[in-house]
Amino acid sequence: MIGLDAIGAVAGLLPAAVAIHHTTHRTTRGWWRSAGFWALFAISLVAGPWLPDVANGVIVLAMVALATTGLRPAHVPTTSEAQRAASARRLGSRLFLPALCIPVVTLAGTLLIPDGKIAGHALIDPKQVTLVSLAVGAIVALAFAIRLTHAPRTAPAAEARRLTDAIGWAMVLPQMLAALGGIFALSDVGKWVAIGVTSVMPLDTPLVAALAYCLGMALFTIVMGNAFAAFPIMTAGIGLPFIIHQFGGDPAPVAALAMLSGFCGTLMTPMAANFNIVPVAALELRDRHAVIRAQIPTALILLAINIAIMVIFVLPGAHQ
């Protein structure tokens, strides 16, 4: 049955291709560090579920060591500006079709095979249908893009290397911080968060509980840089015992609104380097916090809306 392990294997193809490209195109001094970093990342994605925890930990420490010593970006040969302009004129709006394949295939898979059964056979884990559809959509989009642009077969690896070299180690931040959130959850950090919050503001009404949950998600995300790391902590400490158990909130919308609140924190923190710092470098902006400054008003408005939706529509205890 196709599940998270298969998705990890597909995701691991990208860093594996980048590592191989670094190995076969040794154009910079210290190329082996970049090759090793992305190779280890590929191994963790592909083989991580079957490796012992100690082995996965060693891989992470080795990646940190390689990133600390420096990942050197290299110039990757690509088409000239004139060639890209000519290709854009020739293809026009059709250039957007490969990108549209991803949401179309993802939505189609989610709606057409919600139980994971194809022709009566259970092929996909029902809990992972959307993620599997997303992975299939990415593969379809890649194949369509190559066919549409008549790009050489080596273009995906070369362009993947160019992109990963530009972003660097920040590309793996979501996975690292999500793992950190899991460690915090196992360490009962959520329980101590709940004790600290209830000592300051008693969570005896749905409004106060919603404020504590959503604001806590945003604040923890600001500190940790990733909503996936904040989610297990705040959900274990406040979401489950108060929002869901005490006030009867529906777990699905509660979790969705909590993650959206965390994403509001993502918009306001330099810790989310892959979202907020990389664009500054790519756009060559003088103010390294320019992207964050532009996003803060939207983030605060969305956070207030999330809290209002949770109180008004999700928590039945708020109307008693």
Short mmCIF file of C-alpha atoms in Angstrom, two decimals:
data_model
loop_
_atom_site.label_atom_id
_atom_site.label_comp_id
_atom_site.label_asym_id
_atom_site.label_seq_id
_atom_site.Cartn_x
_atom_site.Cartn_y
_atom_site.Cartn_z
CA MET A 1 0.00 0.00 0.00
CA ILE A 2 1.33 3.41 -1.00
CA GLY A 3 1.83 5.67 2.02
CA LEU A 4 4.27 8.09 3.62
CA ASP A 5 7.27 5.84 2.97
CA ALA A 6 6.68 5.95 -0.79
CA ILE A 7 6.16 9.72 -0.67
CA GLY A 8 9.46 10.10 1.16
CA ALA A 9 11.19 8.02 -1.51
CA VAL A 10 9.79 10.25 -4.25
CA ALA A 11 10.78 13.40 -2.35
CA GLY A 12 14.27 12.00 -1.90
CA LEU A 13 14.78 11.92 -5.67
CA LEU A 14 15.36 15.69 -5.75
CA PRO A 15 18.27 15.88 -3.25
CA ALA A 16 19.65 12.66 -4.74
CA ALA A 17 19.71 14.26 -8.20
CA VAL A 18 21.38 17.36 -6.76
CA ALA A 19 24.04 15.24 -5.02
CA ILE A 20 24.76 13.31 -8.22
CA HIS A 21 24.97 16.56 -10.19
CA HIS A 22 27.49 17.97 -7.70
CA THR A 23 29.52 14.77 -7.99
CA THR A 24 29.57 14.71 -11.78
CA HIS A 25 30.10 18.48 -12.17
CA ARG A 26 32.91 19.27 -9.73
CA THR A 27 33.29 22.93 -10.66
CA THR A 28 33.94 24.40 -7.20
CA ARG A 29 36.38 23.77 -4.39
CA GLY A 30 34.74 21.81 -1.60
CA TRP A 31 32.11 20.37 -3.94
CA TRP A 32 32.10 17.20 -1.84
CA ARG A 33 30.48 19.04 1.08
CA SER A 34 27.44 19.98 -0.99
CA ALA A 35 27.31 16.53 -2.56
CA GLY A 36 27.50 14.88 0.86
CA PHE A 37 24.89 17.18 2.41
CA TRP A 38 22.26 16.50 -0.25
CA ALA A 39 23.13 12.80 -0.41
CA LEU A 40 22.56 12.47 3.34
CA PHE A 41 19.29 14.36 3.04
CA ALA A 42 18.20 11.97 0.28
CA ILE A 43 19.11 8.96 2.44
CA SER A 44 17.10 10.31 5.36
CA LEU A 45 14.04 10.79 3.17
CA VAL A 46 14.27 7.48 1.33
CA ALA A 47 15.60 5.11 3.99
CA GLY A 48 14.83 7.02 7.20
CA PRO A 49 11.77 4.93 8.20
CA TRP A 50 13.85 1.74 8.16
CA LEU A 51 17.01 3.09 9.77
CA PRO A 52 17.55 2.97 13.55
CA ASP A 53 16.91 6.21 15.41
CA VAL A 54 20.61 6.51 16.19
CA ALA A 55 21.49 6.26 12.49
CA ASN A 56 18.99 8.99 11.62
CA GLY A 57 20.45 11.14 14.40
CA VAL A 58 23.97 10.64 13.06
CA ILE A 59 22.78 11.66 9.58
CA VAL A 60 21.28 14.86 10.96
CA LEU A 61 24.47 15.70 12.89
CA ALA A 62 26.58 15.04 9.79
CA MET A 63 24.32 17.35 7.75
CA VAL A 64 24.70 20.07 10.38
CA ALA A 65 28.49 19.66 10.32
CA LEU A 66 28.63 19.92 6.53
CA ALA A 67 26.32 22.96 6.49
CA THR A 68 28.42 24.64 9.19
CA THR A 69 31.63 24.21 7.20
CA GLY A 70 29.94 25.83 4.21
CA LEU A 71 27.95 24.70 1.19
CA ARG A 72 29.49 26.42 -1.81
CA PRO A 73 27.09 27.33 -4.62
CA ALA A 74 28.39 26.87 -8.14
CA HIS A 75 27.50 28.33 -11.49
CA VAL A 76 25.25 25.92 -13.37
CA PRO A 77 25.21 26.32 -17.17
CA THR A 78 21.76 27.24 -18.38
CA THR A 79 20.10 28.92 -21.33
CA SER A 80 20.92 32.52 -22.14
CA GLU A 81 18.55 35.39 -21.45
CA ALA A 82 17.83 35.69 -25.18
CA GLN A 83 17.00 31.98 -25.41
CA ARG A 84 14.65 32.21 -22.42
CA ALA A 85 12.92 35.25 -23.91
CA ALA A 86 12.46 33.49 -27.23
CA SER A 87 11.08 30.40 -25.49
CA ALA A 88 8.68 32.53 -23.45
CA ARG A 89 7.38 34.24 -26.61
CA ARG A 90 6.94 30.87 -28.32
CA LEU A 91 5.11 29.18 -25.45
CA GLY A 92 3.20 32.16 -24.05
CA SER A 93 0.66 31.32 -21.37
CA ARG A 94 1.23 27.60 -21.90
CA LEU A 95 4.21 27.94 -19.55
CA PHE A 96 1.76 27.93 -16.64
CA LEU A 97 0.20 24.59 -17.61
CA PRO A 98 2.81 22.36 -15.88
CA ALA A 99 2.37 24.31 -12.63
CA LEU A 100 -1.41 23.91 -12.88
CA CYS A 101 -1.00 20.15 -13.21
CA ILE A 102 -0.04 19.92 -9.54
CA PRO A 103 -3.26 21.30 -7.99
CA VAL A 104 -5.45 19.67 -10.66
CA VAL A 105 -4.01 16.18 -10.12
CA THR A 106 -3.99 16.63 -6.34
CA LEU A 107 -7.65 17.72 -6.26
CA ALA A 108 -8.70 14.99 -8.68
CA GLY A 109 -6.98 12.27 -6.66
CA THR A 110 -8.45 13.53 -3.40
CA LEU A 111 -12.00 13.67 -4.75
CA LEU A 112 -12.01 10.61 -7.01
CA ILE A 113 -10.23 8.09 -4.76
CA PRO A 114 -10.95 9.24 -1.19
CA ASP A 115 -10.74 5.67 0.13
CA GLY A 116 -7.50 4.88 -1.69
CA LYS A 117 -9.07 2.14 -3.79
CA ILE A 118 -8.42 1.91 -7.53
CA ALA A 119 -10.47 -0.63 -9.51
CA GLY A 120 -11.54 -2.18 -6.25
CA HIS A 121 -8.00 -2.66 -4.98
CA ALA A 122 -6.71 -0.85 -1.89
CA LEU A 123 -3.53 0.68 -3.32
CA ILE A 124 -3.18 3.92 -1.32
CA ASP A 125 -3.31 4.54 2.41
CA PRO A 126 -6.65 6.38 2.86
CA LYS A 127 -4.98 8.81 5.29
CA GLN A 128 -2.39 9.81 2.70
CA VAL A 129 -4.48 10.08 -0.47
CA THR A 130 -3.95 13.84 -0.75
CA LEU A 131 -0.18 13.63 -0.24
CA VAL A 132 0.13 10.76 -2.72
CA SER A 133 -1.93 12.74 -5.23
CA LEU A 134 0.37 15.73 -4.65
CA ALA A 135 3.45 13.60 -5.37
CA VAL A 136 1.85 12.20 -8.53
CA GLY A 137 0.91 15.74 -9.56
CA ALA A 138 4.53 16.87 -9.20
CA ILE A 139 5.74 13.97 -11.36
CA VAL A 140 3.10 14.68 -14.01
CA ALA A 141 4.01 18.38 -13.98
CA LEU A 142 7.71 17.58 -14.45
CA ALA A 143 7.05 15.24 -17.37
CA PHE A 144 4.67 17.74 -18.96
CA ALA A 145 7.18 20.60 -18.55
CA ILE A 146 9.95 18.60 -20.24
CA ARG A 147 7.62 17.65 -23.10
CA LEU A 148 6.30 21.20 -23.48
CA THR A 149 9.67 22.98 -23.44
CA HIS A 150 11.65 20.21 -25.20
CA ALA A 151 14.25 20.57 -22.44
CA PRO A 152 17.07 18.01 -22.27
CA ARG A 153 16.69 15.18 -19.81
CA THR A 154 19.47 16.59 -17.66
CA ALA A 155 17.66 19.93 -17.22
CA PRO A 156 15.63 18.92 -14.12
CA ALA A 157 18.77 17.89 -12.20
CA ALA A 158 20.68 21.01 -13.30
CA GLU A 159 17.83 23.35 -12.40
CA ALA A 160 17.26 21.54 -9.10
CA ARG A 161 20.92 22.06 -8.25
CA ARG A 162 20.76 25.73 -9.20
CA LEU A 163 17.71 26.25 -6.97
CA THR A 164 19.03 24.29 -4.00
CA ASP A 165 22.40 26.06 -4.23
CA ALA A 166 20.57 29.40 -4.09
CA ILE A 167 18.48 28.39 -1.06
CA GLY A 168 21.12 26.26 0.65
CA TRP A 169 20.61 24.49 3.98
CA ALA A 170 17.44 26.54 4.64
CA MET A 171 15.60 24.10 2.38
CA VAL A 172 15.67 21.43 5.09
CA LEU A 173 14.45 23.72 7.88
CA PRO A 174 10.80 22.52 7.71
CA GLN A 175 11.82 18.90 8.25
CA MET A 176 14.32 19.77 10.99
CA LEU A 177 11.88 21.97 12.90
CA ALA A 178 9.01 19.50 12.52
CA ALA A 179 11.27 16.84 14.05
CA LEU A 180 12.10 19.26 16.86
CA GLY A 181 8.38 19.69 17.52
CA GLY A 182 8.01 15.92 17.77
CA ILE A 183 10.84 15.77 20.29
CA PHE A 184 9.21 18.52 22.35
CA ALA A 185 5.90 16.66 22.28
CA LEU A 186 7.53 13.46 23.56
CA SER A 187 9.22 15.50 26.27
CA ASP A 188 5.84 16.73 27.59
CA VAL A 189 6.67 20.34 26.79
CA GLY A 190 2.99 20.84 25.96
CA LYS A 191 1.99 19.94 29.51
CA TRP A 192 4.32 22.55 30.97
CA VAL A 193 3.09 25.10 28.45
CA ALA A 194 -0.47 24.45 29.62
CA ILE A 195 0.57 24.82 33.26
CA GLY A 196 2.28 28.11 32.49
CA VAL A 197 -0.63 29.48 30.47
CA THR A 198 -3.33 28.50 32.96
CA SER A 199 -1.35 30.12 35.78
CA VAL A 200 -1.52 33.43 33.91
CA MET A 201 -4.95 33.25 32.23
CA PRO A 202 -7.50 30.63 33.36
CA LEU A 203 -8.88 28.85 30.30
CA ASP A 204 -12.45 28.74 31.61
CA THR A 205 -14.21 30.21 28.56
CA PRO A 206 -14.07 29.27 24.86
CA LEU A 207 -12.89 32.76 23.92
CA VAL A 208 -9.92 32.70 26.29
CA ALA A 209 -9.05 29.14 25.25
CA ALA A 210 -9.20 30.05 21.56
CA LEU A 211 -7.05 33.12 22.18
CA ALA A 212 -4.46 31.07 24.06
CA TYR A 213 -4.41 28.31 21.43
CA CYS A 214 -4.21 30.49 18.31
CA LEU A 215 -1.91 33.13 19.77
CA GLY A 216 0.26 30.39 21.24
CA MET A 217 0.53 28.73 17.82
CA ALA A 218 1.59 32.03 16.25
CA LEU A 219 4.08 32.87 19.01
CA PHE A 220 5.67 29.41 19.12
CA THR A 221 5.98 29.49 15.34
CA ILE A 222 7.69 32.88 15.54
CA VAL A 223 10.19 31.43 18.02
CA MET A 224 10.72 28.05 16.33
CA GLY A 225 10.28 29.14 12.72
CA ASN A 226 7.85 26.40 11.73
CA ALA A 227 4.16 25.78 12.47
CA PHE A 228 4.69 22.01 12.28
CA ALA A 229 7.06 22.26 15.23
CA ALA A 230 4.62 24.39 17.23
CA PHE A 231 1.53 22.28 16.49
CA PRO A 232 2.24 19.18 18.66
CA ILE A 233 3.26 21.38 21.61
CA MET A 234 0.22 23.66 21.60
CA THR A 235 -2.22 20.91 20.67
CA ALA A 236 -1.03 18.62 23.48
CA GLY A 237 -1.06 21.46 25.99
CA ILE A 238 -4.16 23.47 25.05
CA GLY A 239 -5.85 22.13 21.91
CA LEU A 240 -6.80 18.65 23.13
CA PRO A 241 -7.56 19.22 26.84
CA PHE A 242 -9.38 22.54 26.50
CA ILE A 243 -10.50 23.29 22.93
CA ILE A 244 -11.59 19.75 22.01
CA HIS A 245 -12.33 17.90 25.28
CA GLN A 246 -13.60 20.70 27.52
CA PHE A 247 -15.43 22.84 24.96
CA GLY A 248 -16.31 20.15 22.39
CA GLY A 249 -14.52 21.53 19.35
CA ASP A 250 -14.50 19.43 16.18
CA PRO A 251 -10.89 18.18 15.84
CA ALA A 252 -10.65 18.70 12.05
CA PRO A 253 -11.48 22.43 11.87
CA VAL A 254 -9.74 23.06 15.18
CA ALA A 255 -6.51 21.59 13.83
CA ALA A 256 -6.87 23.45 10.53
CA LEU A 257 -7.39 26.80 12.24
CA ALA A 258 -4.50 26.13 14.59
CA MET A 259 -2.16 25.46 11.67
CA LEU A 260 -3.40 28.59 9.88
CA SER A 261 -2.67 30.57 13.04
CA GLY A 262 0.81 29.08 13.09
CA PHE A 263 1.30 30.08 9.47
CA CYS A 264 0.47 33.65 10.49
CA GLY A 265 3.48 33.40 12.78
CA THR A 266 5.55 32.11 9.85
CA LEU A 267 4.87 35.35 8.01
CA MET A 268 6.33 37.36 10.89
CA THR A 269 9.57 35.60 11.80
CA PRO A 270 13.10 35.58 10.37
CA MET A 271 13.40 32.06 11.81
CA ALA A 272 11.38 30.90 8.80
CA ALA A 273 14.41 31.59 6.63
CA ASN A 274 13.19 29.46 3.73
CA PHE A 275 10.14 31.73 3.41
CA ASN A 276 11.30 35.16 4.52
CA ILE A 277 15.07 35.43 4.14
CA VAL A 278 15.64 33.58 0.87
CA PRO A 279 13.30 35.92 -1.10
CA VAL A 280 15.28 38.90 0.23
CA ALA A 281 18.47 37.39 -1.15
CA ALA A 282 16.84 36.42 -4.43
CA LEU A 283 15.40 39.91 -4.94
CA GLU A 284 18.61 41.56 -3.70
CA LEU A 285 16.72 43.77 -1.23
CA ARG A 286 18.71 46.04 1.07
CA ASP A 287 16.39 45.48 4.04
CA ARG A 288 16.72 41.83 5.08
CA HIS A 289 13.38 42.10 6.92
CA ALA A 290 11.54 43.74 4.02
CA VAL A 291 9.44 40.65 3.27
CA ILE A 292 8.43 40.28 6.92
CA ARG A 293 7.47 43.96 7.22
CA ALA A 294 5.19 43.63 4.20
CA GLN A 295 3.54 40.48 5.59
CA ILE A 296 2.88 41.54 9.19
CA PRO A 297 -0.45 43.40 8.56
CA THR A 298 -1.87 40.45 6.61
CA ALA A 299 -0.67 38.00 9.27
CA LEU A 300 -2.31 39.91 12.13
CA ILE A 301 -5.62 40.26 10.25
CA LEU A 302 -5.69 36.55 9.39
CA LEU A 303 -4.84 35.62 12.97
CA ALA A 304 -7.79 37.65 14.28
CA ILE A 305 -10.08 36.05 11.69
CA ASN A 306 -8.92 32.55 12.69
CA ILE A 307 -9.70 33.24 16.34
CA ALA A 308 -13.13 34.63 15.45
CA ILE A 309 -13.99 31.62 13.27
CA MET A 310 -12.92 29.20 15.99
CA VAL A 311 -15.02 30.93 18.65
CA ILE A 312 -18.13 31.58 16.53
CA PHE A 313 -18.36 28.51 14.32
CA VAL A 314 -16.22 25.73 15.80
CA LEU A 315 -16.72 25.81 19.56
CA PRO A 316 -20.29 24.88 20.54
CA GLY A 317 -19.46 25.71 24.16
CA ALA A 318 -19.16 29.37 23.19
CA HIS A 319 -22.91 29.67 22.66
CA GLN A 320 -24.07 28.01 25.85
#
